[in-house]
Short mmCIF file of C-alpha atoms and ligand atoms in Angstrom, two decimals:
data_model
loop_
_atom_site.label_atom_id
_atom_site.label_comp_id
_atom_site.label_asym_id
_atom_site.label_seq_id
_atom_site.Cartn_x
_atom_site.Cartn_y
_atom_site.Cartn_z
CA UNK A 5 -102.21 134.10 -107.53
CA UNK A 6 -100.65 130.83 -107.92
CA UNK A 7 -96.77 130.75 -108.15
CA UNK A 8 -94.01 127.92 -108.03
CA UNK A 9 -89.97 128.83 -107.37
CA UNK A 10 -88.44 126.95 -109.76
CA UNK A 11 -84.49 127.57 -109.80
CA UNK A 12 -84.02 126.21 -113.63
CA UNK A 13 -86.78 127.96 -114.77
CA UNK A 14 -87.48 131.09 -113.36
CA UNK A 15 -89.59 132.90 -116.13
CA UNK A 16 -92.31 130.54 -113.78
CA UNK A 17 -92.44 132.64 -110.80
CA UNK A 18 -93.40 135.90 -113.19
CA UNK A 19 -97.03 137.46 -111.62
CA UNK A 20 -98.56 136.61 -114.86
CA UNK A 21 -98.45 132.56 -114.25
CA UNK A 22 -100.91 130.41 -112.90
CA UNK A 23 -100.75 126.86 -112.63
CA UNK A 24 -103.72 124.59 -111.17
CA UNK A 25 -100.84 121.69 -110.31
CA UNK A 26 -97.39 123.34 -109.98
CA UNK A 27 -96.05 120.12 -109.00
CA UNK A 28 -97.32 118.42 -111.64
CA UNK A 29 -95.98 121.11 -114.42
CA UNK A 30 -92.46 120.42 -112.71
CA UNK A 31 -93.02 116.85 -113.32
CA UNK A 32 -94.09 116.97 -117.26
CA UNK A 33 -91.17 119.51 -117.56
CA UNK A 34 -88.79 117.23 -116.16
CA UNK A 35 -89.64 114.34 -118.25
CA UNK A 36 -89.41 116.27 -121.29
CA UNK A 37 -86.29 117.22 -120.84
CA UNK A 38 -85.12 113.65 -120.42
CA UNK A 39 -86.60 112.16 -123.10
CA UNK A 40 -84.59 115.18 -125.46
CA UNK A 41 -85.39 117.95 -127.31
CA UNK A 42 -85.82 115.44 -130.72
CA UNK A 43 -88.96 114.37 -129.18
CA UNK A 44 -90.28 117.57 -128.64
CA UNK A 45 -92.47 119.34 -131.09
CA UNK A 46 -94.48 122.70 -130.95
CA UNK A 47 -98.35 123.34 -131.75
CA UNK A 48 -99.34 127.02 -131.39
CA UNK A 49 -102.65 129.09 -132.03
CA UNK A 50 -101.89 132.01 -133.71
CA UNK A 51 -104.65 134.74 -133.28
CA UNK A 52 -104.06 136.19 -129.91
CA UNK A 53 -101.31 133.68 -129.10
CA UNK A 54 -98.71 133.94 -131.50
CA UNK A 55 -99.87 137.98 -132.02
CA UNK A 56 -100.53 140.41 -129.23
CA UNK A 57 -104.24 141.10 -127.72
CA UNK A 58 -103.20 144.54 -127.19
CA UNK A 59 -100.77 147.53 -127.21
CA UNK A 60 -101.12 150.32 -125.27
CA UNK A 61 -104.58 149.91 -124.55
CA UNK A 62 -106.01 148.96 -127.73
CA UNK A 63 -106.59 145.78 -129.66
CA UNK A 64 -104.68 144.54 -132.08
CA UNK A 65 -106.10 142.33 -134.62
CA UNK A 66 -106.88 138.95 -135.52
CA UNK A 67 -106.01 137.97 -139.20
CA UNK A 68 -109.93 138.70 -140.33
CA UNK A 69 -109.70 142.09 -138.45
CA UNK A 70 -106.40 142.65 -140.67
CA UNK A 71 -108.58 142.32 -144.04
CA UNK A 72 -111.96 143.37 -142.31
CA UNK A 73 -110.58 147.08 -141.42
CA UNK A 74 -108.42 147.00 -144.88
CA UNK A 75 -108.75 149.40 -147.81
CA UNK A 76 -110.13 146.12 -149.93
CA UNK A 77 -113.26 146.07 -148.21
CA UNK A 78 -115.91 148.41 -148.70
CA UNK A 79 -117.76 150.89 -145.98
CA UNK A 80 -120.82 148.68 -146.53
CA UNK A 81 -119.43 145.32 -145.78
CA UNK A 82 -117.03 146.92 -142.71
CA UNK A 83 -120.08 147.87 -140.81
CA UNK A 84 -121.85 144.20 -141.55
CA UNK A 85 -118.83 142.53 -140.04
CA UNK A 86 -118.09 144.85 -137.62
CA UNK A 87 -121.74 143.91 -136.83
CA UNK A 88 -120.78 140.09 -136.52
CA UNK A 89 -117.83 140.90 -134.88
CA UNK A 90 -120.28 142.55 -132.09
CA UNK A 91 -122.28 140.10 -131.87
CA UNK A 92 -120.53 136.79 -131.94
CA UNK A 93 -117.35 137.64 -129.89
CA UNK A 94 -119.13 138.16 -126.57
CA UNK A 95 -120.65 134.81 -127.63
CA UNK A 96 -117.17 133.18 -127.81
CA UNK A 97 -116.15 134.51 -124.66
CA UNK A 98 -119.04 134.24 -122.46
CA UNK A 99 -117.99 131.16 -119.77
CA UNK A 100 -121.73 130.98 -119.23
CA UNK A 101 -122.01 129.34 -122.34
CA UNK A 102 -121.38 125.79 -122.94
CA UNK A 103 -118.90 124.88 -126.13
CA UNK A 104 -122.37 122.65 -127.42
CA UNK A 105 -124.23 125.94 -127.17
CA UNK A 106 -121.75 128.19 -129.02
CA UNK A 107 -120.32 125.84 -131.16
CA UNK A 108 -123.39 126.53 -134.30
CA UNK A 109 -122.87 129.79 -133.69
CA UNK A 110 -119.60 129.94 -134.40
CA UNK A 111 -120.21 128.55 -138.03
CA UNK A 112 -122.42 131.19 -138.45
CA UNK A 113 -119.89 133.67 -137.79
CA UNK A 114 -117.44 132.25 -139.76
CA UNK A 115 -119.88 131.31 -142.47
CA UNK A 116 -121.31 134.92 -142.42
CA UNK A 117 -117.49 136.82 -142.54
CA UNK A 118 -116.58 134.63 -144.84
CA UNK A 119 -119.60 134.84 -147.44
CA UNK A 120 -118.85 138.72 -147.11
CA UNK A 121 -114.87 138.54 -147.67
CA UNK A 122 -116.06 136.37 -151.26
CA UNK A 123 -118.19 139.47 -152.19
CA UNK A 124 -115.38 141.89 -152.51
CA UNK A 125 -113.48 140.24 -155.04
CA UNK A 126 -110.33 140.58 -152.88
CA UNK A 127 -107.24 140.59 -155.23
CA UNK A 128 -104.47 138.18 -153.51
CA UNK A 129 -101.51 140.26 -154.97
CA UNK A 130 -102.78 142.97 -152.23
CA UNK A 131 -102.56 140.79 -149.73
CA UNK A 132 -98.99 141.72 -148.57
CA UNK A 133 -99.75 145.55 -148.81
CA UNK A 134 -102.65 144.82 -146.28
CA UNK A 135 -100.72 143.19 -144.31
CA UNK A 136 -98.16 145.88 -144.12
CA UNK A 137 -100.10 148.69 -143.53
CA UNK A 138 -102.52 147.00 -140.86
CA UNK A 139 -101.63 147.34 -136.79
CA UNK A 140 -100.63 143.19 -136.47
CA UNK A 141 -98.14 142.58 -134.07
CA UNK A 142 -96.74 139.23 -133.10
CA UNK A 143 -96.12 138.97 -129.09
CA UNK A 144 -92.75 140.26 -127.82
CA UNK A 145 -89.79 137.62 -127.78
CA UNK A 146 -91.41 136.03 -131.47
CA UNK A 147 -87.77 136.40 -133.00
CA UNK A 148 -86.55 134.44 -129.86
CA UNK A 149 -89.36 131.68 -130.61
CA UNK A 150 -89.07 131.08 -133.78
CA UNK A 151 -85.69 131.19 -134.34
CA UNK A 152 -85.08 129.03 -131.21
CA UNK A 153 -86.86 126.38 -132.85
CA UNK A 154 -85.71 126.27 -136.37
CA UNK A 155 -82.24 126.06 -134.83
CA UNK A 156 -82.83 123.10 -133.38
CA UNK A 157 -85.20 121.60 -135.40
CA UNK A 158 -88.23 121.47 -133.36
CA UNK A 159 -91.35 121.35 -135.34
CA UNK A 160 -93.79 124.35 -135.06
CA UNK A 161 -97.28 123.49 -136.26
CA UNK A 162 -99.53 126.69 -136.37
CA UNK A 163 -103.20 125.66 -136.36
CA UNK A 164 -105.48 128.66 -136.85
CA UNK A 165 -109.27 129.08 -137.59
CA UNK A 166 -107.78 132.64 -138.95
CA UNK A 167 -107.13 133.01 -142.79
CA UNK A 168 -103.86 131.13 -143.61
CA UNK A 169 -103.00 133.52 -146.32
CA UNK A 170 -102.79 136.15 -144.11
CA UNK A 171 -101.13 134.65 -141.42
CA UNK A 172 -98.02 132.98 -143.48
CA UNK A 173 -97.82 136.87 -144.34
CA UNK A 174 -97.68 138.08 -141.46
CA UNK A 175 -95.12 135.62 -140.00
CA UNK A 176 -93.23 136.08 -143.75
CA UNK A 177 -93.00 139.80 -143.08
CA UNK A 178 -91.95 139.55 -139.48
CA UNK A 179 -88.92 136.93 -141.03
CA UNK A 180 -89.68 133.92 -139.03
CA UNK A 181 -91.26 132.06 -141.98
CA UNK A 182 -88.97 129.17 -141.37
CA UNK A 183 -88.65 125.70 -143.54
CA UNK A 184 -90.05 124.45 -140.22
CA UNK A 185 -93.02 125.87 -139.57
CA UNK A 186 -96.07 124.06 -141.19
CA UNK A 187 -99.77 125.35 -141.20
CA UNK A 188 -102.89 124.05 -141.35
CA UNK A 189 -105.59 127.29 -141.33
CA UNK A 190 -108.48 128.60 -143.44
CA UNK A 191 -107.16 129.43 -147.45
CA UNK A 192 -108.33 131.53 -150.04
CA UNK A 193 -109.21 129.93 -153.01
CA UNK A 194 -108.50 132.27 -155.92
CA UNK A 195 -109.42 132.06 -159.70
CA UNK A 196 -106.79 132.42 -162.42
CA UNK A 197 -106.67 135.97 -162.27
CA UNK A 198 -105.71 136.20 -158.88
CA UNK A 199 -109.60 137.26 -157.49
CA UNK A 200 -111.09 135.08 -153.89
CA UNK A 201 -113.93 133.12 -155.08
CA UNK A 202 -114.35 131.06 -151.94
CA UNK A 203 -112.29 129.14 -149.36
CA UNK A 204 -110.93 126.01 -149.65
CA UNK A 205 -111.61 123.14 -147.71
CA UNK A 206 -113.39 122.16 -144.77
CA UNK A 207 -113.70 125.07 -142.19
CA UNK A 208 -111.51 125.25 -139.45
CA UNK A 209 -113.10 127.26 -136.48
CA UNK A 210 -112.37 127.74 -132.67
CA UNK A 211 -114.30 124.25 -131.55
CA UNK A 212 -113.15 121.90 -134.29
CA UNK A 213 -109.18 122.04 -133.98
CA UNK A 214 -109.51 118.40 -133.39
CA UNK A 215 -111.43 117.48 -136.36
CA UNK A 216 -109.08 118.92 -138.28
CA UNK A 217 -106.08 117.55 -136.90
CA UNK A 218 -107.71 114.21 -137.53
CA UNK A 219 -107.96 115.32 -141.51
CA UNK A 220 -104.43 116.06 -141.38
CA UNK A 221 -103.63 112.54 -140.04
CA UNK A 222 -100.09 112.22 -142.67
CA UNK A 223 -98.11 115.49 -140.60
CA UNK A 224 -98.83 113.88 -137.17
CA UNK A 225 -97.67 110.41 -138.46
CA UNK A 226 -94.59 112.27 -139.79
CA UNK A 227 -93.65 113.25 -136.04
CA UNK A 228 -94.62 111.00 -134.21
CA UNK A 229 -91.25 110.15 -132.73
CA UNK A 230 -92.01 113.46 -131.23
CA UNK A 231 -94.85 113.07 -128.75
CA UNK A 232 -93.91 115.91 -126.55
CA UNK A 233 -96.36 118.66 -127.76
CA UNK A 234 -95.66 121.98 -126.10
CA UNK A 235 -99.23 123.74 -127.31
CA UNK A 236 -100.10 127.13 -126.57
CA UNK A 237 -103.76 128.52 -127.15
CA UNK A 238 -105.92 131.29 -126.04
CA UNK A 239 -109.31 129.75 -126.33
CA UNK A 240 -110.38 126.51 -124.38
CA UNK A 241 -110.85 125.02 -127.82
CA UNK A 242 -106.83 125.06 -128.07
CA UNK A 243 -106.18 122.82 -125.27
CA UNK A 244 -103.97 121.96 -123.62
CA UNK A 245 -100.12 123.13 -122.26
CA UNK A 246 -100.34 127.24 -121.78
CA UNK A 247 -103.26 129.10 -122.04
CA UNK A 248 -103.04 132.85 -122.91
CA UNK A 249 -105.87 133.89 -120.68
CA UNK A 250 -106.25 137.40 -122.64
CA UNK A 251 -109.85 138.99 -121.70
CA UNK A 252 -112.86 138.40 -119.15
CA UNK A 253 -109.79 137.43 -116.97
CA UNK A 254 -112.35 136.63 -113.43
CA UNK A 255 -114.88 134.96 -114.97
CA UNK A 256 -112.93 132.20 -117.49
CA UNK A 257 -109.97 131.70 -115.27
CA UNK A 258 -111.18 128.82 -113.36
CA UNK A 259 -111.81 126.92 -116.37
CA UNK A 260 -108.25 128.03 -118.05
CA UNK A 261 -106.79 126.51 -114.83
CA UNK A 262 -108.31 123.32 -115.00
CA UNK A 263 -108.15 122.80 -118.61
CA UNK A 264 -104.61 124.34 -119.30
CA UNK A 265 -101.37 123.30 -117.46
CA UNK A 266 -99.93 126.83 -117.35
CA UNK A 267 -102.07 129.83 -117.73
CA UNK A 268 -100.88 133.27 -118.48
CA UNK A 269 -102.67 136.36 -117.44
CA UNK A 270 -102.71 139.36 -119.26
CA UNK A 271 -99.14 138.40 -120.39
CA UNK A 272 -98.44 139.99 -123.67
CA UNK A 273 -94.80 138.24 -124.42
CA UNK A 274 -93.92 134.85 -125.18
CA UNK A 275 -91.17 135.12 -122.30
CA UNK A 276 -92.56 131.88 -120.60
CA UNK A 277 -92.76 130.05 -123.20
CA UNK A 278 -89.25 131.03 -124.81
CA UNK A 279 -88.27 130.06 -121.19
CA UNK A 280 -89.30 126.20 -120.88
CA UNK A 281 -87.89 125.75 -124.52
CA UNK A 282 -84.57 127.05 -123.30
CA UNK A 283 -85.22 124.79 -120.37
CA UNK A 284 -86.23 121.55 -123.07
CA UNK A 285 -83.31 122.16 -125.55
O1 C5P B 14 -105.86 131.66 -134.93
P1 C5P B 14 -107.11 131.45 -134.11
O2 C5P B 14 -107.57 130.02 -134.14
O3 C5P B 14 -107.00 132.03 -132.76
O4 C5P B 14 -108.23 132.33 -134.90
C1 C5P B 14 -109.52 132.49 -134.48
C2 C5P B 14 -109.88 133.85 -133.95
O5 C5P B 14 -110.35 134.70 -135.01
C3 C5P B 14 -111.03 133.73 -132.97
O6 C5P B 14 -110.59 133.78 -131.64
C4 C5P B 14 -112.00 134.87 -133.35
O7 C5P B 14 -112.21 135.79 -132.29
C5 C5P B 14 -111.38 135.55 -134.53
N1 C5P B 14 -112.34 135.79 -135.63
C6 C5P B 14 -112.46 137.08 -136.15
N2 C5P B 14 -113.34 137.32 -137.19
C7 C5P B 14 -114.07 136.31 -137.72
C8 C5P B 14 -113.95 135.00 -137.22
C9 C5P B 14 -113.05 134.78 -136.17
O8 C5P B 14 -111.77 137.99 -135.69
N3 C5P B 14 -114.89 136.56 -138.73
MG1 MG B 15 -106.61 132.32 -130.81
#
């Protein structure tokens, strides 16, 4: 395992970071923090970044999982995406694969789940009660994170190919739903009695985060006296600061090293991260 000492930041030498340039990591650290924290802004995943992969042994889940194993969907439709859920996660994390070979795929899935979620007429004032009751858990030192950031104004951007209803009510319920956090995600488009009839918008999935930023051209003009982007992903479709390298740890961690600058093993908290803001601000 790779590891730097780093006296200002020592959250770096934990066992769960790896880092394909240490050096290089120092560098980019070090010129953040002298251009200032007002030219810093955030840009986070959320599924599996933001929220846990798992607690005590067991997965936690991603915002479809929330409504996929909730009380609005029926036995029927649980076992179809459960089914899809089989099948096309492997297929996301296979490293065998290239992202040209999964990305089609990938619109299937999220094609497929989502045709299914339209069928049961979800109701959107149940949405917080799902929520609620399901097993979502955002990684440990959130609080720190979030708060850290509204404090001193540092943008947070979460950009998720989850459902952004369910997310903002997550992070609402948690009370981190700050006036700066922005996100751009997949929402439910409901009819005037409150029922899903579709989603709106283009769909946002793991391999077309860039696409979409490009749609959202007006936020990133917005800050763009901030072009120091602290991003934190999971999937290689995140790219680029710290990877959460969560599951098939051997086989993808090559490829997490040289596509992320800091890579996180099996590291359930956001202690590192929370660290090199501290550091930045
Ligand atoms: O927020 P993020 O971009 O990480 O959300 C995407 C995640 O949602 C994917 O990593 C995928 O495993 C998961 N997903 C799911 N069910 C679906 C589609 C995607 O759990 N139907
Ligand atoms: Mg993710």
């Amino acid at each position: 395992m790779c590891r730097i000492f780093n006296v200002k930041i020592p959250e770096l030498s934990n066992p769960s970071v790896c880092m394909r340039d240490p050096h290089r990591v120092q560098e980019i650290l070090q010129s953040m923090v002298k251009a200032g924290s007002n030219t810093v802004q955030v840009i986070s995943d959320f599924d599996m970044t933001l929220t846990r992969f798992a607690y005590n042994g067991k997965r936690c889940p991603t915002c479809h999982n929330i409504l996929d194993n909730s009380k609005l969907i029926s036995n029927d439709c649980k076992e179809e995406l459960k089914k899809l859920l089989n099948t096309y996660y492997p297929i996301e994390i296979d490293s065998s694969r290239s992202i040209e070979d999964k990305l089609p795929l990938m619109v299937e899935w999220w094609t497929k789940a989502h045709e299914i979620l339209v069928q049961q007429e979800i109701r959107k004032d149940l949405l917080a009660i799902v929520v609620r009751e399901s097993d979502a858990m955002l990684r440990e030192g959130y609080q720190l994170l979030f708060d850290h950031l509204y404090e001193h104004s540092i943008p947070l951007l979460i950009f998720s190919a989850g459902i952004g209803d369910i997310l903002e009510e997550v992070i609402r319920q948690a009370g981190v739903f700050h006036p700066n956090v922005k996100v751009f995600s997949n929402y439910m488009d409901f009819d005037e009695t409150g029922v899903l009839r579709a989603f709106k918008g283009e769909l946002i999935h793991i391999y077309n985060k860039r696409e979409g930023a490009l749609l959202n051209t007006g936020h990133f003009q917005e800050l763009r006296t901030r072009p120091n982007v602290l991003l934190l992903g999971d999937s290689l479709g995140d790219l680029t600061m710290i990877g959460f390298l969560n599951d098939k740890v051997e086989e993808r961690k090559q490829s997490y090293l040289d596509s992320y600058d800091i890579v996180l093993v099996k590291d359930e908290t956001l202690e590192v991260p929370n660290a090199l803001l501290l550091y930045l601000t």
